[in-house]
Amino acid sequence: MIIDSHVHLFFEGSDPEEFFMGCARTASALFGRETGEYSDPVELYKYFLGILSDRTGDKLVASMNEAGVDKAILLPLDFWLKYPKASGACLTMEEKNRIYAEATERYPNRLLSLFGIDPRRRDALRLFEKGIEEWGMKGLKIHPTAGFYPDDPICYPIYERAQEYGVPVLIHSGNEPTPMAVKYSQPKYIDTVAADFPELKIIIAHMGHGWWREAVDIATMKPNIHLDFSGWQPLYTSNPDYLWYPLRMAIDLIGPWRVLFGTDGSMLNALMPLKDWVNAVKTHKSLTGIEFSPKEIEIIMSKAAAKLYSIHP
Ligand SMILES: [Zn+2]
């Protein structure tokens, strides 16, 4: 069994246009990094939205079938408070989370979803309870780059409830395109949450990207922290060992059971197809002799997430 621990669904109106444009600018810079010639971000934005748009999860499940991925954890994003002018014209977070819940109902054996909400919303706690109790969602996803620190006391009631439910909280950490601000997503602010809620299961998304040493270091002391290495495809394609070295250090220091395979799809699957990413991690070819045992690979790609989310094959 392979579990992708970090996936988003994008579709028309799912997220602010400014967010998609920021992603397009980053992609343009990435694609043009060798030649210095950059494609028009507006054209890229239109192209990617066309191929990524997936409201039902159909495209996602097709790519999972092709890659041999059995299950995926969906994470609704809530960036709207960053864009107060745009928020009125778009989906409410209740509607957006409902769309995610419907995807899990459509594919009950393949898709699970966390509930995604900005904890600064006045109805965040009530909606989170509804997501867990009525829609069968499996945890909470928050994205601090929208403008809050994860250890802001405003977040604490929803953490308390997640701890009571015994469900994980996944917190974005590390870089993020314009106009989101990465200062809010440094792992040290997640450390405070782990310290104040020692029974709460917390996932530091993307292993903190460039803050991976800080994330690994914090997880070493806080056993309630997991790390997912989704979104590392651009580093891997630059040099595989940019991924294998941090991953090796993470597993050496905290063990494989708190390290989770993920993609940050569907956006990142446009940069590297899911089947290639799965194959890269399975075969883990290193230029400098960094190794992983078959047992470690099995745990990080499957058993660790299965244990965390109580998934039975
Ligand atoms: Zn993500």
PDB file of N, CA and C in Angstrom, residues 195-288:
ATOM      1  N   ALA A 195       4.540  21.887  22.248  1.00  0.00           N
ATOM      2  CA  ALA A 195       4.844  21.960  23.679  1.00  0.00           C
ATOM      3  C   ALA A 195       3.569  22.150  24.500  1.00  0.00           C
ATOM      4  N   ASP A 196       2.652  22.976  24.004  1.00  0.00           N
ATOM      5  CA  ASP A 196       1.426  23.279  24.759  1.00  0.00           C
ATOM      6  C   ASP A 196       0.373  22.175  24.642  1.00  0.00           C
ATOM      7  N   PHE A 197       0.483  21.362  23.573  1.00  0.00           N
ATOM      8  CA  PHE A 197      -0.483  20.263  23.369  1.00  0.00           C
ATOM      9  C   PHE A 197       0.283  18.950  23.156  1.00  0.00           C
ATOM     10  N   PRO A 198       0.856  18.412  24.232  1.00  0.00           N
ATOM     11  CA  PRO A 198       1.733  17.241  24.051  1.00  0.00           C
ATOM     12  C   PRO A 198       1.015  15.997  23.537  1.00  0.00           C
ATOM     13  N   GLU A 199      -0.321  15.965  23.674  1.00  0.00           N
ATOM     14  CA  GLU A 199      -1.062  14.800  23.165  1.00  0.00           C
ATOM     15  C   GLU A 199      -1.575  15.014  21.743  1.00  0.00           C
ATOM     16  N   LEU A 200      -1.405  16.231  21.233  1.00  0.00           N
ATOM     17  CA  LEU A 200      -1.909  16.525  19.888  1.00  0.00           C
ATOM     18  C   LEU A 200      -0.932  16.019  18.840  1.00  0.00           C
ATOM     19  N   LYS A 201      -1.443  15.253  17.871  1.00  0.00           N
ATOM     20  CA  LYS A 201      -0.577  14.775  16.785  1.00  0.00           C
ATOM     21  C   LYS A 201      -0.431  15.895  15.761  1.00  0.00           C
ATOM     22  N   ILE A 202       0.796  16.296  15.493  1.00  0.00           N
ATOM     23  CA  ILE A 202       1.053  17.434  14.612  1.00  0.00           C
ATOM     24  C   ILE A 202       1.933  16.986  13.451  1.00  0.00           C
ATOM     25  N   ILE A 203       1.599  17.477  12.267  1.00  0.00           N
ATOM     26  CA  ILE A 203       2.451  17.198  11.105  1.00  0.00           C
ATOM     27  C   ILE A 203       3.030  18.516  10.609  1.00  0.00           C
ATOM     28  N   ILE A 204       4.349  18.611  10.579  1.00  0.00           N
ATOM     29  CA  ILE A 204       5.011  19.765   9.958  1.00  0.00           C
ATOM     30  C   ILE A 204       5.119  19.457   8.466  1.00  0.00           C
ATOM     31  N   ALA A 205       4.318  20.174   7.669  1.00  0.00           N
ATOM     32  CA  ALA A 205       4.285  19.897   6.230  1.00  0.00           C
ATOM     33  C   ALA A 205       5.613  20.267   5.582  1.00  0.00           C
ATOM     34  N   HIS A 206       5.947  19.543   4.540  1.00  0.00           N
ATOM     35  CA  HIS A 206       7.142  19.804   3.706  1.00  0.00           C
ATOM     36  C   HIS A 206       8.443  19.729   4.511  1.00  0.00           C
ATOM     37  N   MET A 207       8.371  19.120   5.699  1.00  0.00           N
ATOM     38  CA  MET A 207       9.567  19.021   6.548  1.00  0.00           C
ATOM     39  C   MET A 207      10.173  20.425   6.742  1.00  0.00           C
ATOM     40  N   GLY A 208       9.299  21.453   6.620  1.00  0.00           N
ATOM     41  CA  GLY A 208       9.779  22.830   6.812  1.00  0.00           C
ATOM     42  C   GLY A 208      10.553  23.397   5.625  1.00  0.00           C
ATOM     43  N   HIS A 209      10.562  22.671   4.476  1.00  0.00           N
ATOM     44  CA  HIS A 209      11.361  23.103   3.305  1.00  0.00           C
ATOM     45  C   HIS A 209      12.769  23.518   3.750  1.00  0.00           C
ATOM     46  N   GLY A 210      13.171  24.765   3.508  1.00  0.00           N
ATOM     47  CA  GLY A 210      14.535  25.207   3.842  1.00  0.00           C
ATOM     48  C   GLY A 210      14.844  25.176   5.330  1.00  0.00           C
ATOM     49  N   TRP A 211      13.803  25.094   6.141  1.00  0.00           N
ATOM     50  CA  TRP A 211      13.982  24.991   7.597  1.00  0.00           C
ATOM     51  C   TRP A 211      13.991  23.532   8.047  1.00  0.00           C
ATOM     52  N   TRP A 212      14.395  22.628   7.159  1.00  0.00           N
ATOM     53  CA  TRP A 212      14.281  21.208   7.493  1.00  0.00           C
ATOM     54  C   TRP A 212      15.128  20.836   8.705  1.00  0.00           C
ATOM     55  N   ARG A 213      16.292  21.466   8.864  1.00  0.00           N
ATOM     56  CA  ARG A 213      17.111  21.124  10.034  1.00  0.00           C
ATOM     57  C   ARG A 213      16.379  21.492  11.321  1.00  0.00           C
ATOM     58  N   GLU A 214      15.736  22.675  11.284  1.00  0.00           N
ATOM     59  CA  GLU A 214      14.977  23.121  12.456  1.00  0.00           C
ATOM     60  C   GLU A 214      13.799  22.173  12.716  1.00  0.00           C
ATOM     61  N   ALA A 215      13.122  21.772  11.631  1.00  0.00           N
ATOM     62  CA  ALA A 215      11.969  20.870  11.777  1.00  0.00           C
ATOM     63  C   ALA A 215      12.403  19.523  12.358  1.00  0.00           C
ATOM     64  N   VAL A 216      13.490  18.967  11.822  1.00  0.00           N
ATOM     65  CA  VAL A 216      13.983  17.666  12.312  1.00  0.00           C
ATOM     66  C   VAL A 216      14.423  17.800  13.762  1.00  0.00           C
ATOM     67  N   ASP A 217      15.109  18.890  14.056  1.00  0.00           N
ATOM     68  CA  ASP A 217      15.610  19.120  15.410  1.00  0.00           C
ATOM     69  C   ASP A 217      14.447  19.188  16.414  1.00  0.00           C
ATOM     70  N   ILE A 218      13.410  19.932  16.037  1.00  0.00           N
ATOM     71  CA  ILE A 218      12.238  20.070  16.910  1.00  0.00           C
ATOM     72  C   ILE A 218      11.554  18.707  17.093  1.00  0.00           C
ATOM     73  N   ALA A 219      11.397  17.977  15.985  1.00  0.00           N
ATOM     74  CA  ALA A 219      10.725  16.670  16.060  1.00  0.00           C
ATOM     75  C   ALA A 219      11.516  15.686  16.929  1.00  0.00           C
ATOM     76  N   THR A 220      12.823  15.876  16.990  1.00  0.00           N
ATOM     77  CA  THR A 220      13.652  14.992  17.820  1.00  0.00           C
ATOM     78  C   THR A 220      13.242  15.099  19.291  1.00  0.00           C
ATOM     79  N   MET A 221      12.882  16.305  19.707  1.00  0.00           N
ATOM     80  CA  MET A 221      12.516  16.535  21.109  1.00  0.00           C
ATOM     81  C   MET A 221      11.015  16.432  21.373  1.00  0.00           C
ATOM     82  N   LYS A 222      10.207  16.517  20.311  1.00  0.00           N
ATOM     83  CA  LYS A 222       8.747  16.524  20.488  1.00  0.00           C
ATOM     84  C   LYS A 222       8.157  15.318  19.764  1.00  0.00           C
ATOM     85  N   PRO A 223       7.917  14.226  20.516  1.00  0.00           N
ATOM     86  CA  PRO A 223       7.477  12.986  19.857  1.00  0.00           C
ATOM     87  C   PRO A 223       6.082  13.071  19.243  1.00  0.00           C
ATOM     88  N   ASN A 224       5.345  14.155  19.508  1.00  0.00           N
ATOM     89  CA  ASN A 224       4.020  14.285  18.873  1.00  0.00           C
ATOM     90  C   ASN A 224       4.107  14.914  17.486  1.00  0.00           C
ATOM     91  N   ILE A 225       5.326  15.179  17.006  1.00  0.00           N
ATOM     92  CA  ILE A 225       5.488  15.798  15.679  1.00  0.00           C
ATOM     93  C   ILE A 225       5.876  14.768  14.623  1.00  0.00           C
ATOM     94  N   HIS A 226       5.167  14.843  13.481  1.00  0.00           N
ATOM     95  CA  HIS A 226       5.520  14.094  12.278  1.00  0.00           C
ATOM     96  C   HIS A 226       6.034  15.089  11.229  1.00  0.00           C
ATOM     97  N   LEU A 227       6.743  14.579  10.238  1.00  0.00           N
ATOM     98  CA  LEU A 227       7.227  15.420   9.141  1.00  0.00           C
ATOM     99  C   LEU A 227       6.782  14.807   7.819  1.00  0.00           C
ATOM    100  N   ASP A 228       6.195  15.608   6.920  1.00  0.00           N
ATOM    101  CA  ASP A 228       5.974  15.064   5.569  1.00  0.00           C
ATOM    102  C   ASP A 228       6.960  15.726   4.607  1.00  0.00           C
ATOM    103  N   PHE A 229       7.424  14.961   3.630  1.00  0.00           N
ATOM    104  CA  PHE A 229       8.402  15.531   2.681  1.00  0.00           C
ATOM    105  C   PHE A 229       7.766  15.772   1.313  1.00  0.00           C
ATOM    106  N   SER A 230       6.500  16.177   1.341  1.00  0.00           N
ATOM    107  CA  SER A 230       5.841  16.595   0.104  1.00  0.00           C
ATOM    108  C   SER A 230       6.467  17.892  -0.401  1.00  0.00           C
ATOM    109  N   GLY A 231       6.368  18.115  -1.705  1.00  0.00           N
ATOM    110  CA  GLY A 231       6.828  19.369  -2.288  1.00  0.00           C
ATOM    111  C   GLY A 231       8.332  19.447  -2.487  1.00  0.00           C
ATOM    112  N   TRP A 232       9.036  18.338  -2.284  1.00  0.00           N
ATOM    113  CA  TRP A 232      10.495  18.344  -2.460  1.00  0.00           C
ATOM    114  C   TRP A 232      10.914  17.952  -3.873  1.00  0.00           C
ATOM    115  N   GLN A 233       9.937  17.800  -4.786  1.00  0.00           N
ATOM    116  CA  GLN A 233      10.276  17.380  -6.141  1.00  0.00           C
ATOM    117  C   GLN A 233      11.259  18.325  -6.841  1.00  0.00           C
ATOM    118  N   PRO A 234      11.089  19.667  -6.732  1.00  0.00           N
ATOM    119  CA  PRO A 234      12.056  20.548  -7.422  1.00  0.00           C
ATOM    120  C   PRO A 234      13.483  20.358  -6.909  1.00  0.00           C
ATOM    121  N   LEU A 235      13.645  20.127  -5.603  1.00  0.00           N
ATOM    122  CA  LEU A 235      14.993  19.880  -5.089  1.00  0.00           C
ATOM    123  C   LEU A 235      15.524  18.555  -5.614  1.00  0.00           C
ATOM    124  N   TYR A 236      14.649  17.535  -5.593  1.00  0.00           N
ATOM    125  CA  TYR A 236      15.054  16.215  -6.081  1.00  0.00           C
ATOM    126  C   TYR A 236      15.513  16.293  -7.536  1.00  0.00           C
ATOM    127  N   THR A 237      14.757  17.035  -8.367  1.00  0.00           N
ATOM    128  CA  THR A 237      15.121  17.077  -9.787  1.00  0.00           C
ATOM    129  C   THR A 237      16.396  17.899 -10.010  1.00  0.00           C
ATOM    130  N   SER A 238      16.704  18.825  -9.092  1.00  0.00           N
ATOM    131  CA  SER A 238      17.974  19.560  -9.208  1.00  0.00           C
ATOM    132  C   SER A 238      19.147  18.641  -8.877  1.00  0.00           C
ATOM    133  N   ASN A 239      18.984  17.888  -7.807  1.00  0.00           N
ATOM    134  CA  ASN A 239      20.022  16.942  -7.369  1.00  0.00           C
ATOM    135  C   ASN A 239      19.352  16.013  -6.357  1.00  0.00           C
ATOM    136  N   PRO A 240      19.241  14.715  -6.669  1.00  0.00           N
ATOM    137  CA  PRO A 240      18.505  13.804  -5.779  1.00  0.00           C
ATOM    138  C   PRO A 240      18.974  13.861  -4.325  1.00  0.00           C
ATOM    139  N   ASP A 241      20.265  14.112  -4.141  1.00  0.00           N
ATOM    140  CA  ASP A 241      20.782  14.097  -2.773  1.00  0.00           C
ATOM    141  C   ASP A 241      20.359  15.315  -1.957  1.00  0.00           C
ATOM    142  N   TYR A 242      19.839  16.364  -2.643  1.00  0.00           N
ATOM    143  CA  TYR A 242      19.245  17.473  -1.884  1.00  0.00           C
ATOM    144  C   TYR A 242      18.044  16.978  -1.081  1.00  0.00           C
ATOM    145  N   LEU A 243      17.435  15.893  -1.547  1.00  0.00           N
ATOM    146  CA  LEU A 243      16.351  15.262  -0.784  1.00  0.00           C
ATOM    147  C   LEU A 243      16.869  14.143   0.109  1.00  0.00           C
ATOM    148  N   TRP A 244      17.712  13.270  -0.448  1.00  0.00           N
ATOM    149  CA  TRP A 244      18.084  12.064   0.329  1.00  0.00           C
ATOM    150  C   TRP A 244      18.834  12.411   1.609  1.00  0.00           C
ATOM    151  N   TYR A 245      19.662  13.445   1.565  1.00  0.00           N
ATOM    152  CA  TYR A 245      20.422  13.784   2.777  1.00  0.00           C
ATOM    153  C   TYR A 245      19.493  14.240   3.917  1.00  0.00           C
ATOM    154  N   PRO A 246      18.601  15.217   3.689  1.00  0.00           N
ATOM    155  CA  PRO A 246      17.678  15.584   4.772  1.00  0.00           C
ATOM    156  C   PRO A 246      16.787  14.423   5.229  1.00  0.00           C
ATOM    157  N   LEU A 247      16.355  13.616   4.249  1.00  0.00           N
ATOM    158  CA  LEU A 247      15.469  12.503   4.599  1.00  0.00           C
ATOM    159  C   LEU A 247      16.216  11.472   5.446  1.00  0.00           C
ATOM    160  N   ARG A 248      17.470  11.195   5.060  1.00  0.00           N
ATOM    161  CA  ARG A 248      18.287  10.250   5.827  1.00  0.00           C
ATOM    162  C   ARG A 248      18.479  10.755   7.262  1.00  0.00           C
ATOM    163  N   MET A 249      18.760  12.060   7.373  1.00  0.00           N
ATOM    164  CA  MET A 249      18.981  12.620   8.709  1.00  0.00           C
ATOM    165  C   MET A 249      17.688  12.546   9.541  1.00  0.00           C
ATOM    166  N   ALA A 250      16.541  12.856   8.899  1.00  0.00           N
ATOM    167  CA  ALA A 250      15.262  12.792   9.617  1.00  0.00           C
ATOM    168  C   ALA A 250      15.018  11.375  10.142  1.00  0.00           C
ATOM    169  N   ILE A 251      15.209  10.379   9.273  1.00  0.00           N
ATOM    170  CA  ILE A 251      14.939   8.994   9.688  1.00  0.00           C
ATOM    171  C   ILE A 251      15.940   8.553  10.758  1.00  0.00           C
ATOM    172  N   ASP A 252      17.190   8.964  10.612  1.00  0.00           N
ATOM    173  CA  ASP A 252      18.193   8.596  11.624  1.00  0.00           C
ATOM    174  C   ASP A 252      17.839   9.180  12.992  1.00  0.00           C
ATOM    175  N   LEU A 253      17.303  10.408  12.993  1.00  0.00           N
ATOM    176  CA  LEU A 253      17.084  11.082  14.276  1.00  0.00           C
ATOM    177  C   LEU A 253      15.724  10.787  14.911  1.00  0.00           C
ATOM    178  N   ILE A 254      14.676  10.635  14.084  1.00  0.00           N
ATOM    179  CA  ILE A 254      13.346  10.412  14.696  1.00  0.00           C
ATOM    180  C   ILE A 254      12.743   9.060  14.319  1.00  0.00           C
ATOM    181  N   GLY A 255      13.425   8.315  13.451  1.00  0.00           N
ATOM    182  CA  GLY A 255      12.891   7.027  13.011  1.00  0.00           C
ATOM    183  C   GLY A 255      11.924   7.214  11.857  1.00  0.00           C
ATOM    184  N   PRO A 256      11.630   6.132  11.124  1.00  0.00           N
ATOM    185  CA  PRO A 256      10.769   6.255   9.940  1.00  0.00           C
ATOM    186  C   PRO A 256       9.286   6.439  10.255  1.00  0.00           C
ATOM    187  N   TRP A 257       8.878   6.120  11.481  1.00  0.00           N
ATOM    188  CA  TRP A 257       7.438   6.115  11.795  1.00  0.00           C
ATOM    189  C   TRP A 257       6.821   7.502  11.907  1.00  0.00           C
ATOM    190  N   ARG A 258       7.647   8.527  11.931  1.00  0.00           N
ATOM    191  CA  ARG A 258       7.105   9.898  11.982  1.00  0.00           C
ATOM    192  C   ARG A 258       7.495  10.688  10.729  1.00  0.00           C
ATOM    193  N   VAL A 259       7.814   9.948   9.659  1.00  0.00           N
ATOM    194  CA  VAL A 259       8.167  10.582   8.382  1.00  0.00           C
ATOM    195  C   VAL A 259       7.178  10.095   7.324  1.00  0.00           C
ATOM    196  N   LEU A 260       6.571  11.031   6.591  1.00  0.00           N
ATOM    197  CA  LEU A 260       5.473  10.681   5.693  1.00  0.00           C
ATOM    198  C   LEU A 260       5.765  11.079   4.249  1.00  0.00           C
ATOM    199  N   PHE A 261       5.542  10.139   3.348  1.00  0.00           N
ATOM    200  CA  PHE A 261       5.624  10.430   1.915  1.00  0.00           C
ATOM    201  C   PHE A 261       4.425  11.290   1.500  1.00  0.00           C
ATOM    202  N   GLY A 262       4.669  12.245   0.598  1.00  0.00           N
ATOM    203  CA  GLY A 262       3.568  13.054   0.068  1.00  0.00           C
ATOM    204  C   GLY A 262       4.008  13.746  -1.202  1.00  0.00           C
ATOM    205  N   THR A 263       3.040  14.341  -1.885  1.00  0.00           N
ATOM    206  CA  THR A 263       3.366  14.983  -3.159  1.00  0.00           C
ATOM    207  C   THR A 263       3.250  16.507  -3.114  1.00  0.00           C
ATOM    208  N   ASP A 264       2.262  17.037  -2.400  1.00  0.00           N
ATOM    209  CA  ASP A 264       1.758  18.400  -2.585  1.00  0.00           C
ATOM    210  C   ASP A 264       1.094  18.504  -3.957  1.00  0.00           C
ATOM    211  N   GLY A 265       0.513  17.375  -4.402  1.00  0.00           N
ATOM    212  CA  GLY A 265      -0.272  17.403  -5.638  1.00  0.00           C
ATOM    213  C   GLY A 265      -1.571  18.156  -5.391  1.00  0.00           C
ATOM    214  N   SER A 266      -2.295  18.538  -6.397  1.00  0.00           N
ATOM    215  CA  SER A 266      -1.980  18.238  -7.776  1.00  0.00           C
ATOM    216  C   SER A 266      -0.994  19.232  -8.385  1.00  0.00           C
ATOM    217  N   MET A 267      -0.762  20.365  -7.717  1.00  0.00           N
ATOM    218  CA  MET A 267       0.139  21.382  -8.273  1.00  0.00           C
ATOM    219  C   MET A 267       1.507  20.794  -8.613  1.00  0.00           C
ATOM    220  N   LEU A 268       2.119  20.084  -7.675  1.00  0.00           N
ATOM    221  CA  LEU A 268       3.480  19.587  -7.878  1.00  0.00           C
ATOM    222  C   LEU A 268       3.533  18.438  -8.877  1.00  0.00           C
ATOM    223  N   ASN A 269       2.377  17.756  -9.051  1.00  0.00           N
ATOM    224  CA  ASN A 269       2.365  16.676 -10.046  1.00  0.00           C
ATOM    225  C   ASN A 269       2.491  17.234 -11.461  1.00  0.00           C
ATOM    226  N   ALA A 270       2.202  18.544 -11.611  1.00  0.00           N
ATOM    227  CA  ALA A 270       2.389  19.169 -12.919  1.00  0.00           C
ATOM    228  C   ALA A 270       3.878  19.369 -13.208  1.00  0.00           C
ATOM    229  N   LEU A 271       4.689  19.458 -12.148  1.00  0.00           N
ATOM    230  CA  LEU A 271       6.140  19.595 -12.331  1.00  0.00           C
ATOM    231  C   LEU A 271       6.799  18.232 -12.500  1.00  0.00           C
ATOM    232  N   MET A 272       6.289  17.256 -11.757  1.00  0.00           N
ATOM    233  CA  MET A 272       6.850  15.899 -11.823  1.00  0.00           C
ATOM    234  C   MET A 272       5.682  14.922 -11.677  1.00  0.00           C
ATOM    235  N   PRO A 273       5.410  14.119 -12.710  1.00  0.00           N
ATOM    236  CA  PRO A 273       4.252  13.214 -12.631  1.00  0.00           C
ATOM    237  C   PRO A 273       4.302  12.332 -11.385  1.00  0.00           C
ATOM    238  N   LEU A 274       3.134  12.063 -10.836  1.00  0.00           N
ATOM    239  CA  LEU A 274       3.044  11.281  -9.604  1.00  0.00           C
ATOM    240  C   LEU A 274       3.802   9.964  -9.710  1.00  0.00           C
ATOM    241  N   LYS A 275       3.650   9.284 -10.850  1.00  0.00           N
ATOM    242  CA  LYS A 275       4.301   7.959 -10.970  1.00  0.00           C
ATOM    243  C   LYS A 275       5.834   8.089 -10.913  1.00  0.00           C
ATOM    244  N   ASP A 276       6.367   9.200 -11.434  1.00  0.00           N
ATOM    245  CA  ASP A 276       7.823   9.405 -11.389  1.00  0.00           C
ATOM    246  C   ASP A 276       8.307   9.683  -9.967  1.00  0.00           C
ATOM    247  N   TRP A 277       7.507  10.453  -9.223  1.00  0.00           N
ATOM    248  CA  TRP A 277       7.864  10.788  -7.832  1.00  0.00           C
ATOM    249  C   TRP A 277       7.826   9.524  -6.965  1.00  0.00           C
ATOM    250  N   VAL A 278       6.788   8.721  -7.159  1.00  0.00           N
ATOM    251  CA  VAL A 278       6.672   7.454  -6.422  1.00  0.00           C
ATOM    252  C   VAL A 278       7.879   6.562  -6.731  1.00  0.00           C
ATOM    253  N   ASN A 279       8.206   6.486  -8.008  1.00  0.00           N
ATOM    254  CA  ASN A 279       9.325   5.654  -8.430  1.00  0.00           C
ATOM    255  C   ASN A 279      10.660   6.178  -7.881  1.00  0.00           C
ATOM    256  N   ALA A 280      10.798   7.508  -7.853  1.00  0.00           N
ATOM    257  CA  ALA A 280      12.032   8.106  -7.340  1.00  0.00           C
ATOM    258  C   ALA A 280      12.251   7.717  -5.876  1.00  0.00           C
ATOM    259  N   VAL A 281      11.180   7.776  -5.082  1.00  0.00           N
ATOM    260  CA  VAL A 281      11.323   7.461  -3.657  1.00  0.00           C
ATOM    261  C   VAL A 281      11.515   5.953  -3.469  1.00  0.00           C
ATOM    262  N   LYS A 282      10.798   5.166  -4.254  1.00  0.00           N
ATOM    263  CA  LYS A 282      10.940   3.702  -4.147  1.00  0.00           C
ATOM    264  C   LYS A 282      12.366   3.255  -4.458  1.00  0.00           C
ATOM    265  N   THR A 283      12.963   3.856  -5.498  1.00  0.00           N
ATOM    266  CA  THR A 283      14.291   3.395  -5.937  1.00  0.00           C
ATOM    267  C   THR A 283      15.426   4.182  -5.269  1.00  0.00           C
ATOM    268  N   HIS A 284      15.125   5.409  -4.831  1.00  0.00           N
ATOM    269  CA  HIS A 284      16.046   6.284  -4.075  1.00  0.00           C
ATOM    270  C   HIS A 284      17.496   6.173  -4.524  1.00  0.00           C
ATOM    271  N   LYS A 285      17.734   6.495  -5.771  1.00  0.00           N
ATOM    272  CA  LYS A 285      19.115   6.432  -6.301  1.00  0.00           C
ATOM    273  C   LYS A 285      19.884   7.681  -5.873  1.00  0.00           C
ATOM    274  N   SER A 286      20.971   7.457  -5.162  1.00  0.00           N
ATOM    275  CA  SER A 286      21.764   8.566  -4.624  1.00  0.00           C
ATOM    276  C   SER A 286      23.075   8.702  -5.393  1.00  0.00           C
ATOM    277  N   LEU A 287      23.527   9.929  -5.552  1.00  0.00           N
ATOM    278  CA  LEU A 287      24.812  10.171  -6.227  1.00  0.00           C
ATOM    279  C   LEU A 287      25.978  10.012  -5.256  1.00  0.00           C
ATOM    280  N   THR A 288      25.658  10.017  -3.968  1.00  0.00           N
ATOM    281  CA  THR A 288      26.746   9.995  -2.973  1.00  0.00           C
ATOM    282  C   THR A 288      26.645   8.798  -2.024  1.00  0.00           C
TER     283      THR A 288
END
